[in-house]
Tab-separated table of C-alpha atoms in Angstrom:
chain	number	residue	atom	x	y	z
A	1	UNK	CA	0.949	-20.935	-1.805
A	2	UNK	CA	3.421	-21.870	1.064
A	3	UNK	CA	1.842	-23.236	3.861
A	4	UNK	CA	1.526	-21.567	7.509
A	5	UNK	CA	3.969	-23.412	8.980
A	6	UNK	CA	6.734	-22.817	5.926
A	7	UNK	CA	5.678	-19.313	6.891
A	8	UNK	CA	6.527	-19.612	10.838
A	9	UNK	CA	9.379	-21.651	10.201
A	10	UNK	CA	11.281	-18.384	10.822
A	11	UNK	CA	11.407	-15.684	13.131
A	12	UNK	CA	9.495	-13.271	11.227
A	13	UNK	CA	10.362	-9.670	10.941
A	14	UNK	CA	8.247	-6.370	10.421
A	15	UNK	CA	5.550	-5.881	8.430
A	16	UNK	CA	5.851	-1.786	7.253
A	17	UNK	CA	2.363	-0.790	5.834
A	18	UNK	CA	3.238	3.312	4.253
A	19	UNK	CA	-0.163	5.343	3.285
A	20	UNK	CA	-2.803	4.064	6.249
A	21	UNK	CA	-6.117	5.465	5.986
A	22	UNK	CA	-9.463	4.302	7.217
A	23	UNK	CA	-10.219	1.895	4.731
A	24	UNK	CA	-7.110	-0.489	3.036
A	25	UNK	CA	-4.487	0.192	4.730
A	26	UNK	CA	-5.860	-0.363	8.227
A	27	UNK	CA	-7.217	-3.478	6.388
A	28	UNK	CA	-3.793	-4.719	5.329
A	29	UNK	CA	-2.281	-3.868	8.880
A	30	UNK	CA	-5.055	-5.406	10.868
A	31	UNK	CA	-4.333	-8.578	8.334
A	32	UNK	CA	-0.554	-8.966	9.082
A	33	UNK	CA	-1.261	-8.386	12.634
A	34	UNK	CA	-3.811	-11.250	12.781
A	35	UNK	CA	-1.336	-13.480	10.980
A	36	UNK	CA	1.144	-12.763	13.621
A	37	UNK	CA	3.462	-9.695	12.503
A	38	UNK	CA	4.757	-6.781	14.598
A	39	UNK	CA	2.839	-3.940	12.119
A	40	UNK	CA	4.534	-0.503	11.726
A	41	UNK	CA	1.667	1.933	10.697
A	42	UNK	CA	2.855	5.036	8.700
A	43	UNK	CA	1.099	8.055	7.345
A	44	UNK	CA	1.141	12.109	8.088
A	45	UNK	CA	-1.918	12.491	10.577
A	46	UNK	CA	-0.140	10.971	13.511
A	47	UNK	CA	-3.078	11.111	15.891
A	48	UNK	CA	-5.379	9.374	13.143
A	49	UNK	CA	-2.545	6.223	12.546
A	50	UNK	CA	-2.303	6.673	16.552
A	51	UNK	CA	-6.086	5.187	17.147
A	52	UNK	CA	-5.322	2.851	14.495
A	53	UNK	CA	-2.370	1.284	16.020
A	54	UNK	CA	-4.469	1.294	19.297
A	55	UNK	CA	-7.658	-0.388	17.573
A	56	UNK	CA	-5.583	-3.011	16.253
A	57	UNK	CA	-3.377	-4.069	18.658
A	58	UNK	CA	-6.694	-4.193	21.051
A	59	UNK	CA	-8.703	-6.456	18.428
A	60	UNK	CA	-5.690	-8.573	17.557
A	61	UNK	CA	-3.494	-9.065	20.721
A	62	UNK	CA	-0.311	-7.716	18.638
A	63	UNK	CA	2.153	-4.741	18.610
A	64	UNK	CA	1.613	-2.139	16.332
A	65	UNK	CA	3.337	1.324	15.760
A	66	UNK	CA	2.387	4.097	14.280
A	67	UNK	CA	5.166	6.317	13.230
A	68	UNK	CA	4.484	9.266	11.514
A	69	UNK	CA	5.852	10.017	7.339
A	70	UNK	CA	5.350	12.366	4.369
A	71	UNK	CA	6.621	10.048	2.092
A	72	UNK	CA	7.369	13.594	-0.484
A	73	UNK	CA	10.026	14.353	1.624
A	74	UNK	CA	12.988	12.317	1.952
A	75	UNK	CA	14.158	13.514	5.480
A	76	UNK	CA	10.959	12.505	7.004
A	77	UNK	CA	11.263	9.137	5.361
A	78	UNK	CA	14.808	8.305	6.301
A	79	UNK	CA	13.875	9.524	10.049
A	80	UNK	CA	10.344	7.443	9.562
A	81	UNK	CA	12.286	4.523	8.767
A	82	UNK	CA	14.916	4.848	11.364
A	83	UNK	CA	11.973	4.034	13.799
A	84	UNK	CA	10.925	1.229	11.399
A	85	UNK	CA	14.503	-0.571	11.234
A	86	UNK	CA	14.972	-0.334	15.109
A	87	UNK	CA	12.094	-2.279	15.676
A	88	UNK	CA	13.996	-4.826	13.678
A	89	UNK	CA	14.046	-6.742	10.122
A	90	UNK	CA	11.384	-5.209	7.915
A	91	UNK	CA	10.011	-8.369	5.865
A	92	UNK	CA	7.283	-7.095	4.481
A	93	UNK	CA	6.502	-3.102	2.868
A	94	UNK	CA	3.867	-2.205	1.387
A	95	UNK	CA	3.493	1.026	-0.221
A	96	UNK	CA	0.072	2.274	-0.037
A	97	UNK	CA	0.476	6.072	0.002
A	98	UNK	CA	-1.999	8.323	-2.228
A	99	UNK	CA	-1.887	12.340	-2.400
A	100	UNK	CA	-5.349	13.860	-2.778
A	101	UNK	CA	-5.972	16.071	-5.437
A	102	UNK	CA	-9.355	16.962	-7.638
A	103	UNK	CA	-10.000	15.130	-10.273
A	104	UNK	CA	-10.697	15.650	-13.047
A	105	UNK	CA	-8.427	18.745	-13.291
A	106	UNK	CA	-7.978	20.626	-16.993
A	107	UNK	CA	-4.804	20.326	-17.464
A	108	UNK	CA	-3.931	24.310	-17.882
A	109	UNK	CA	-5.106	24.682	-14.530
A	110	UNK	CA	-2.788	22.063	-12.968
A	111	UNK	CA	-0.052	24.106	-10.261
A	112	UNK	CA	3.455	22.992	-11.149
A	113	UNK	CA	4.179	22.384	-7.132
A	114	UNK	CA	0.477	20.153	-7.226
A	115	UNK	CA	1.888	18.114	-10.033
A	116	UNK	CA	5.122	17.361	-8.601
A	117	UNK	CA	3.856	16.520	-4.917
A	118	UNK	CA	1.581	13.891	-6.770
A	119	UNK	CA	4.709	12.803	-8.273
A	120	UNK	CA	7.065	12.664	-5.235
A	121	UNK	CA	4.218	10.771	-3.128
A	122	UNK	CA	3.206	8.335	-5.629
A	123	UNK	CA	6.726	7.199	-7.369
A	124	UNK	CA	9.874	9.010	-5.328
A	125	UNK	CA	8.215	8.083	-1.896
A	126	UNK	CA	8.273	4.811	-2.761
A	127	UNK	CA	11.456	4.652	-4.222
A	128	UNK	CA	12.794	6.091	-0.809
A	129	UNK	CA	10.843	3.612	0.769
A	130	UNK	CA	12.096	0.484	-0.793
A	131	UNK	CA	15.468	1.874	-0.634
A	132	UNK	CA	15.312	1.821	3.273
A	133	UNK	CA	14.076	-2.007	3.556
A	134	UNK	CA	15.928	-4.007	0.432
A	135	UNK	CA	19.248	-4.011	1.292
A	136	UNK	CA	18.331	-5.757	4.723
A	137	UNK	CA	15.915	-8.422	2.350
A	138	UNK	CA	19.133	-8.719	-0.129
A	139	UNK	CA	21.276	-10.074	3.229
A	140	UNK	CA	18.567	-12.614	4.651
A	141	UNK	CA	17.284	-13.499	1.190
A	142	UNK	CA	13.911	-13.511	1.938
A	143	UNK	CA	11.427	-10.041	1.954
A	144	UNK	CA	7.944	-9.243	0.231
A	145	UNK	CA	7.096	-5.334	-1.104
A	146	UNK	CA	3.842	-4.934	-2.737
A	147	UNK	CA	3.133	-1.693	-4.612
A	148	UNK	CA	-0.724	0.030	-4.820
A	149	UNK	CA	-1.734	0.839	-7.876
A	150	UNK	CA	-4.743	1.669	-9.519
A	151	UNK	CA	-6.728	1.775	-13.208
A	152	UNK	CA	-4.594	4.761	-14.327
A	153	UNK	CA	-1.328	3.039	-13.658
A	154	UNK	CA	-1.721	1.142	-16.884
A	155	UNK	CA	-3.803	4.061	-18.890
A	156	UNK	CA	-3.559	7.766	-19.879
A	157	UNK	CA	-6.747	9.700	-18.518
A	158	UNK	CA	-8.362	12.980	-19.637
A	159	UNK	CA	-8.150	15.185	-16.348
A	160	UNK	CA	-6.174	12.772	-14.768
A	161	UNK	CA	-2.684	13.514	-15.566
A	162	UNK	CA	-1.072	13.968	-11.945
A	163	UNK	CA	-2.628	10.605	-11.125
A	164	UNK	CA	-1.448	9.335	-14.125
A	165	UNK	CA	2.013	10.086	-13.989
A	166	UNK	CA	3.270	9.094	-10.954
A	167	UNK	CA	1.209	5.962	-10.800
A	168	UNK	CA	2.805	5.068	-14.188
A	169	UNK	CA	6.472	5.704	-12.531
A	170	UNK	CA	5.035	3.946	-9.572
A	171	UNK	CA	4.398	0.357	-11.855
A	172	UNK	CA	7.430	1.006	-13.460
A	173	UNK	CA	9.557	0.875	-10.590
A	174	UNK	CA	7.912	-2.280	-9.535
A	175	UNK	CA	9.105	-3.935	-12.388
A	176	UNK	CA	12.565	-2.736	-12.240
A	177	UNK	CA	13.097	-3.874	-8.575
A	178	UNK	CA	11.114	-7.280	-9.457
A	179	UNK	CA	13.728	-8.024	-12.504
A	180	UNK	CA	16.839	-6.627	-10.021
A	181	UNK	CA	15.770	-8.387	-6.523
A	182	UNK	CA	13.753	-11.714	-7.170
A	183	UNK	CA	16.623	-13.282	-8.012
A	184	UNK	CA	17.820	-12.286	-4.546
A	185	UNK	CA	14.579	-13.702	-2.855
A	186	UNK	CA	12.719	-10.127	-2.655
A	187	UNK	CA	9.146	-10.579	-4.141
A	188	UNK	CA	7.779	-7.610	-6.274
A	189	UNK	CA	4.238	-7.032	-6.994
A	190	UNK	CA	2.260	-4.397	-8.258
A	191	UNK	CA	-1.604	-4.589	-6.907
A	192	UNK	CA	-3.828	-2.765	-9.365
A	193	UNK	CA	-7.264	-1.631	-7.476
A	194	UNK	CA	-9.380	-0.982	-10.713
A	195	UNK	CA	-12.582	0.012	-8.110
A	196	UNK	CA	-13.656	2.242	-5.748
A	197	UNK	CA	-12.408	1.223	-2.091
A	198	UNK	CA	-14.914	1.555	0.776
A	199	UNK	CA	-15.265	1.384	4.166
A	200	UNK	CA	-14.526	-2.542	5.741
A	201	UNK	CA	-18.203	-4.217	5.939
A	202	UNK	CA	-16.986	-6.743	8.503
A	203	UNK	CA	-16.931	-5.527	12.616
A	204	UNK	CA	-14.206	-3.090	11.650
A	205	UNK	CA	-16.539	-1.415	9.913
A	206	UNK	CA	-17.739	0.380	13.074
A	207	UNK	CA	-14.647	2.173	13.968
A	208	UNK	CA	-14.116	5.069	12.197
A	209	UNK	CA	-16.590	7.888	10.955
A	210	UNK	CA	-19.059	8.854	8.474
A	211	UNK	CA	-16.223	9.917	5.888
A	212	UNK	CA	-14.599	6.536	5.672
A	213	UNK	CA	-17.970	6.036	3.525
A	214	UNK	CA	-16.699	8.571	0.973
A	215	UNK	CA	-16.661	7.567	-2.730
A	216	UNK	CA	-12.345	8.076	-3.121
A	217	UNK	CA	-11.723	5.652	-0.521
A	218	UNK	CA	-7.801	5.756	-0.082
A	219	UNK	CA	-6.506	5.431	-3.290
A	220	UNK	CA	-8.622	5.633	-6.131
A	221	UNK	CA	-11.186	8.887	-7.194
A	222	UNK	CA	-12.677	9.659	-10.415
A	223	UNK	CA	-14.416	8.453	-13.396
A	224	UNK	CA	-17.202	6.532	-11.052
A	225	UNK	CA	-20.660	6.154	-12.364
A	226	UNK	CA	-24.384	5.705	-10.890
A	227	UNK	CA	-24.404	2.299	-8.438
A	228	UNK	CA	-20.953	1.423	-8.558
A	229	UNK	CA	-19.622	-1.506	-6.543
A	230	UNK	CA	-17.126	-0.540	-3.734
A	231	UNK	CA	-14.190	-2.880	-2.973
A	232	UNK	CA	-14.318	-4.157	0.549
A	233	UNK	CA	-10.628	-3.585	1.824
A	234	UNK	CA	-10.827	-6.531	4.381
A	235	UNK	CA	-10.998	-9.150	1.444
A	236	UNK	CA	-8.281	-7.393	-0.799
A	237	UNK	CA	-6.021	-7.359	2.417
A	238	UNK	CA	-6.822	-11.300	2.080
A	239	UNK	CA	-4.604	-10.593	-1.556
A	240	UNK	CA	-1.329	-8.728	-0.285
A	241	UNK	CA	-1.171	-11.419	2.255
A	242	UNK	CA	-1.695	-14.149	-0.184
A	243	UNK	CA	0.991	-12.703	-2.488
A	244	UNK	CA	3.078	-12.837	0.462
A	245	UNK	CA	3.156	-16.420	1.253
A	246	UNK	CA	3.126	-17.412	-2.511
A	247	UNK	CA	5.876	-20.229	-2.988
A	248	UNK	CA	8.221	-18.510	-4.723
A	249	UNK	CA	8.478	-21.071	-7.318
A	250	UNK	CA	5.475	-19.026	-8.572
A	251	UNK	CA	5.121	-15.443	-7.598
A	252	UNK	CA	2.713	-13.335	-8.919
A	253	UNK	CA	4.581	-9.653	-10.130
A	254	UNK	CA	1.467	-8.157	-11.040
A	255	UNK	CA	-2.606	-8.533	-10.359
A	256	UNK	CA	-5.765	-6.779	-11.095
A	257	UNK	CA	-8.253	-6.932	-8.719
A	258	UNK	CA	-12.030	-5.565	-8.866
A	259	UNK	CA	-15.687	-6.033	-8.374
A	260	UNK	CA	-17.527	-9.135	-9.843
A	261	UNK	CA	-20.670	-6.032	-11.156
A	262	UNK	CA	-17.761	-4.218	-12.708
A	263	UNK	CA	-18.305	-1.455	-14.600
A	264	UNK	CA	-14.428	-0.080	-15.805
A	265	UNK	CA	-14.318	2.821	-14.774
A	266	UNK	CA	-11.731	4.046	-17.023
Protein backbone atom coordinates (compact mmCIF):
# COMPACT_ATOMS: atom_id res chain seq x y z
CA UNK A 1 0.00 0.00 0.00
CA UNK A 2 1.69 3.45 -0.68
CA UNK A 3 2.36 5.26 2.23
CA UNK A 4 0.62 8.70 3.38
CA UNK A 5 3.18 10.74 2.48
CA UNK A 6 3.65 9.04 -1.29
CA UNK A 7 -0.02 9.96 -1.17
CA UNK A 8 0.49 13.87 -0.24
CA UNK A 9 3.41 14.11 -2.26
CA UNK A 10 1.02 15.79 -4.73
CA UNK A 11 -1.51 18.29 -4.82
CA UNK A 12 -4.41 16.12 -4.73
CA UNK A 13 -7.46 16.62 -6.77
CA UNK A 14 -11.29 15.76 -6.26
CA UNK A 15 -12.66 12.98 -4.89
CA UNK A 16 -16.36 12.51 -6.97
CA UNK A 17 -18.50 10.02 -4.86
CA UNK A 18 -22.00 9.40 -7.59
CA UNK A 19 -25.08 7.49 -5.73
CA UNK A 20 -24.87 9.06 -1.87
CA UNK A 21 -27.34 7.75 0.40
CA UNK A 22 -27.45 7.49 4.14
CA UNK A 23 -25.42 4.62 4.60
CA UNK A 24 -22.06 3.94 2.06
CA UNK A 25 -21.81 6.56 0.25
CA UNK A 26 -21.84 9.19 2.99
CA UNK A 27 -19.36 6.61 4.46
CA UNK A 28 -16.98 6.77 1.52
CA UNK A 29 -17.31 10.70 1.34
CA UNK A 30 -16.88 11.30 5.01
CA UNK A 31 -13.61 8.85 4.44
CA UNK A 32 -11.93 10.91 1.62
CA UNK A 33 -12.79 13.98 3.44
CA UNK A 34 -11.01 12.81 6.63
CA UNK A 35 -8.02 11.81 4.53
CA UNK A 36 -7.87 15.25 3.21
CA UNK A 37 -9.90 15.47 -0.23
CA UNK A 38 -12.21 18.24 -1.48
CA UNK A 39 -15.50 15.59 -1.75
CA UNK A 40 -18.11 16.29 -4.50
CA UNK A 41 -21.38 14.56 -3.25
CA UNK A 42 -23.83 13.56 -6.08
CA UNK A 43 -27.25 12.02 -6.11
CA UNK A 44 -31.04 13.22 -7.19
CA UNK A 45 -32.52 14.41 -3.71
CA UNK A 46 -30.53 17.58 -3.58
CA UNK A 47 -31.74 18.69 -0.17
CA UNK A 48 -30.87 15.08 1.30
CA UNK A 49 -26.91 15.21 -0.33
CA UNK A 50 -27.32 19.04 0.89
CA UNK A 51 -27.28 17.98 4.86
CA UNK A 52 -24.77 15.55 3.94
CA UNK A 53 -22.29 17.86 2.52
CA UNK A 54 -23.10 20.09 5.61
CA UNK A 55 -22.62 17.10 8.22
CA UNK A 56 -19.41 16.35 6.79
CA UNK A 57 -17.69 19.25 6.20
CA UNK A 58 -18.79 20.19 10.03
CA UNK A 59 -17.33 16.75 11.46
CA UNK A 60 -14.27 16.82 9.24
CA UNK A 61 -13.09 20.49 8.76
CA UNK A 62 -13.20 19.94 4.77
CA UNK A 63 -15.11 21.20 1.66
CA UNK A 64 -17.69 19.22 0.36
CA UNK A 65 -20.32 19.77 -2.49
CA UNK A 66 -23.22 18.39 -3.17
CA UNK A 67 -24.30 18.74 -6.70
CA UNK A 68 -27.26 17.27 -7.77
CA UNK A 69 -27.41 14.04 -10.83
CA UNK A 70 -29.73 11.41 -12.35
CA UNK A 71 -27.07 9.51 -13.57
CA UNK A 72 -30.07 7.86 -16.40
CA UNK A 73 -29.89 10.89 -18.10
CA UNK A 74 -26.95 12.05 -19.84
CA UNK A 75 -27.72 15.88 -19.85
CA UNK A 76 -27.93 15.95 -16.17
CA UNK A 77 -24.64 14.14 -15.96
CA UNK A 78 -22.63 16.23 -18.36
CA UNK A 79 -24.17 19.48 -16.48
CA UNK A 80 -23.46 17.45 -12.96
CA UNK A 81 -20.03 17.09 -13.97
CA UNK A 82 -19.45 20.50 -15.31
CA UNK A 83 -19.77 21.54 -11.56
CA UNK A 84 -17.47 18.59 -10.68
CA UNK A 85 -14.53 19.56 -13.22
CA UNK A 86 -14.65 23.33 -12.17
CA UNK A 87 -13.86 22.53 -8.84
CA UNK A 88 -10.77 21.10 -10.41
CA UNK A 89 -8.89 17.61 -11.22
CA UNK A 90 -11.22 14.77 -10.32
CA UNK A 91 -8.71 11.99 -8.90
CA UNK A 92 -10.84 9.85 -7.53
CA UNK A 93 -14.82 8.56 -8.82
CA UNK A 94 -16.56 6.33 -7.44
CA UNK A 95 -19.68 5.11 -8.82
CA UNK A 96 -22.06 4.15 -6.22
CA UNK A 97 -25.47 4.80 -7.81
CA UNK A 98 -28.41 2.10 -7.31
CA UNK A 99 -32.13 2.48 -8.80
CA UNK A 100 -34.76 1.02 -6.49
CA UNK A 101 -37.00 -1.39 -7.73
CA UNK A 102 -38.98 -4.57 -5.99
CA UNK A 103 -37.45 -7.46 -5.87
CA UNK A 104 -38.13 -10.21 -6.54
CA UNK A 105 -40.22 -9.20 -9.61
CA UNK A 106 -41.75 -12.20 -12.07
CA UNK A 107 -40.34 -11.48 -14.88
CA UNK A 108 -43.76 -11.05 -17.11
CA UNK A 109 -44.58 -8.36 -14.90
CA UNK A 110 -41.34 -6.38 -15.41
CA UNK A 111 -42.34 -2.62 -17.37
CA UNK A 112 -40.05 -2.25 -20.35
CA UNK A 113 -39.30 1.63 -19.19
CA UNK A 114 -38.51 -0.11 -15.32
CA UNK A 115 -36.06 -2.41 -16.96
CA UNK A 116 -34.24 0.02 -18.92
CA UNK A 117 -33.97 2.83 -16.10
CA UNK A 118 -32.27 -0.05 -14.01
CA UNK A 119 -30.13 -0.39 -16.93
CA UNK A 120 -29.22 3.27 -17.71
CA UNK A 121 -28.49 3.90 -13.81
CA UNK A 122 -26.52 0.93 -13.12
CA UNK A 123 -24.19 0.51 -16.45
CA UNK A 124 -24.81 3.78 -18.94
CA UNK A 125 -24.59 6.20 -15.86
CA UNK A 126 -21.50 5.03 -15.17
CA UNK A 127 -20.20 4.86 -18.42
CA UNK A 128 -21.14 8.67 -18.70
CA UNK A 129 -19.53 9.09 -15.59
CA UNK A 130 -16.14 7.74 -16.24
CA UNK A 131 -16.25 9.32 -19.53
CA UNK A 132 -16.33 12.85 -17.84
CA UNK A 133 -13.19 12.17 -15.40
CA UNK A 134 -10.61 9.75 -17.56
CA UNK A 135 -9.45 11.78 -20.07
CA UNK A 136 -8.20 14.38 -17.35
CA UNK A 137 -6.52 10.96 -15.33
CA UNK A 138 -5.06 9.86 -18.97
CA UNK A 139 -3.10 13.58 -19.04
CA UNK A 140 -1.70 13.56 -15.32
CA UNK A 141 -1.26 9.79 -15.29
CA UNK A 142 -2.45 9.21 -12.10
CA UNK A 143 -6.57 8.72 -11.11
CA UNK A 144 -8.52 5.93 -9.06
CA UNK A 145 -12.45 4.86 -10.15
CA UNK A 146 -13.94 2.19 -8.14
CA UNK A 147 -17.18 0.60 -9.34
CA UNK A 148 -20.15 -0.82 -6.69
CA UNK A 149 -21.21 -3.91 -7.29
CA UNK A 150 -23.01 -6.45 -5.63
CA UNK A 151 -23.74 -10.57 -5.42
CA UNK A 152 -25.76 -10.43 -8.68
CA UNK A 153 -23.01 -8.80 -10.64
CA UNK A 154 -21.32 -12.15 -10.95
CA UNK A 155 -24.75 -14.41 -10.92
CA UNK A 156 -28.11 -14.77 -12.75
CA UNK A 157 -31.07 -14.48 -10.11
CA UNK A 158 -34.68 -15.71 -10.26
CA UNK A 159 -36.73 -12.34 -9.87
CA UNK A 160 -33.81 -10.44 -10.14
CA UNK A 161 -33.26 -9.78 -13.70
CA UNK A 162 -33.18 -5.79 -13.80
CA UNK A 163 -30.60 -6.03 -11.03
CA UNK A 164 -28.94 -8.50 -12.81
CA UNK A 165 -28.43 -6.99 -15.97
CA UNK A 166 -27.11 -3.85 -15.52
CA UNK A 167 -24.91 -4.87 -12.66
CA UNK A 168 -23.45 -7.49 -15.07
CA UNK A 169 -22.78 -4.51 -17.77
CA UNK A 170 -21.70 -2.55 -14.79
CA UNK A 171 -18.52 -5.33 -13.96
CA UNK A 172 -18.03 -5.59 -17.41
CA UNK A 173 -17.21 -2.17 -18.05
CA UNK A 174 -14.86 -2.20 -15.18
CA UNK A 175 -12.84 -4.58 -16.79
CA UNK A 176 -12.74 -3.00 -20.09
CA UNK A 177 -11.56 0.43 -18.73
CA UNK A 178 -9.06 -1.54 -16.25
CA UNK A 179 -7.38 -3.46 -19.44
CA UNK A 180 -7.64 0.16 -21.59
CA UNK A 181 -6.43 2.76 -18.72
CA UNK A 182 -4.02 1.00 -16.14
CA UNK A 183 -1.53 1.11 -18.42
CA UNK A 184 -2.10 4.87 -18.41
CA UNK A 185 -1.95 5.03 -14.49
CA UNK A 186 -5.95 4.96 -14.00
CA UNK A 187 -6.76 2.20 -11.37
CA UNK A 188 -9.98 0.09 -12.02
CA UNK A 189 -11.75 -1.83 -9.46
CA UNK A 190 -14.89 -3.41 -9.14
CA UNK A 191 -16.10 -3.64 -5.23
CA UNK A 192 -18.54 -6.51 -4.89
CA UNK A 193 -20.85 -5.92 -1.57
CA UNK A 194 -22.14 -9.61 -1.25
CA UNK A 195 -24.25 -8.30 2.19
CA UNK A 196 -26.76 -6.25 3.31
CA UNK A 197 -25.43 -2.55 4.02
CA UNK A 198 -26.68 -0.81 7.19
CA UNK A 199 -26.71 2.15 8.88
CA UNK A 200 -22.80 3.39 10.16
CA UNK A 201 -22.53 1.99 13.95
CA UNK A 202 -19.79 4.49 14.75
CA UNK A 203 -20.99 8.44 15.92
CA UNK A 204 -22.29 8.87 12.40
CA UNK A 205 -24.64 6.61 13.16
CA UNK A 206 -26.81 9.28 14.84
CA UNK A 207 -27.41 11.48 11.95
CA UNK A 208 -29.90 10.41 9.84
CA UNK A 209 -33.39 8.69 10.54
CA UNK A 210 -35.11 5.60 11.36
CA UNK A 211 -35.06 4.42 7.56
CA UNK A 212 -31.32 4.41 7.20
CA UNK A 213 -32.00 1.12 9.41
CA UNK A 214 -33.88 -0.44 6.47
CA UNK A 215 -32.86 -3.95 5.31
CA UNK A 216 -31.80 -2.63 1.29
CA UNK A 217 -29.37 -0.31 2.58
CA UNK A 218 -28.09 1.58 -0.64
CA UNK A 219 -27.27 -0.92 -2.91
CA UNK A 220 -28.15 -4.30 -2.28
CA UNK A 221 -32.08 -5.84 -1.58
CA UNK A 222 -33.27 -9.26 -1.82
CA UNK A 223 -32.70 -12.80 -1.11
CA UNK A 224 -31.92 -11.93 2.84
CA UNK A 225 -32.76 -14.48 5.41
CA UNK A 226 -33.68 -14.57 9.34
CA UNK A 227 -30.55 -12.75 11.45
CA UNK A 228 -28.51 -11.67 8.73
CA UNK A 229 -25.34 -9.68 9.35
CA UNK A 230 -25.42 -6.05 8.00
CA UNK A 231 -22.20 -4.53 6.55
CA UNK A 232 -21.12 -1.50 8.47
CA UNK A 233 -20.38 1.13 5.62
CA UNK A 234 -17.74 3.04 7.77
CA UNK A 235 -15.30 -0.05 7.63
CA UNK A 236 -15.94 -0.87 3.83
CA UNK A 237 -15.24 2.93 3.15
CA UNK A 238 -11.83 1.84 5.01
CA UNK A 239 -11.64 -0.58 1.44
CA UNK A 240 -12.25 2.04 -1.48
CA UNK A 241 -9.73 4.10 0.27
CA UNK A 242 -7.31 1.33 0.66
CA UNK A 243 -7.68 0.40 -3.03
CA UNK A 244 -6.87 3.88 -3.61
CA UNK A 245 -3.50 4.19 -2.18
CA UNK A 246 -2.52 0.60 -3.31
CA UNK A 247 1.10 0.85 -4.92
CA UNK A 248 0.35 0.34 -8.19
CA UNK A 249 2.88 -2.26 -8.58
CA UNK A 250 -0.07 -4.29 -7.18
CA UNK A 251 -3.56 -3.08 -7.68
CA UNK A 252 -6.36 -4.94 -6.83
CA UNK A 253 -9.12 -4.90 -10.13
CA UNK A 254 -11.60 -6.72 -8.31
CA UNK A 255 -12.70 -7.67 -4.42
CA UNK A 256 -15.44 -9.32 -2.58
CA UNK A 257 -16.22 -8.08 0.54
CA UNK A 258 -18.82 -9.47 3.27
CA UNK A 259 -19.68 -10.44 6.75
CA UNK A 260 -17.40 -12.86 8.78
CA UNK A 261 -21.39 -14.87 9.93
CA UNK A 262 -22.03 -14.98 6.22
CA UNK A 263 -24.77 -16.58 5.03
CA UNK A 264 -24.67 -16.07 0.77
CA UNK A 265 -27.36 -14.72 0.13
CA UNK A 266 -27.56 -15.67 -3.38
Amino acid sequence: MRSMSAVSSYQRGIAAIVGVGPNLGRSIARKFAHEGYTVAILARDLGRLSRFADEIAREEKAQVFAIRIDCADSKSVREAFEGVLSLGFVEVLVYNAYQPVSYPSNFTDIRIDSFEKSLAVSSVGAFHCAQQVIPGMVERGRGTILFTGCSVSLNGIAGFSELCCGKFALRGLSQCLAKEFQPSGVHVAHVIIDGIVGPPRGPSAAVGSSSQRSLVGEQQRGGVGEGSVMMDPDSLAQTYWHLHVQDRTAWTQEIDLRPSSHTRFF
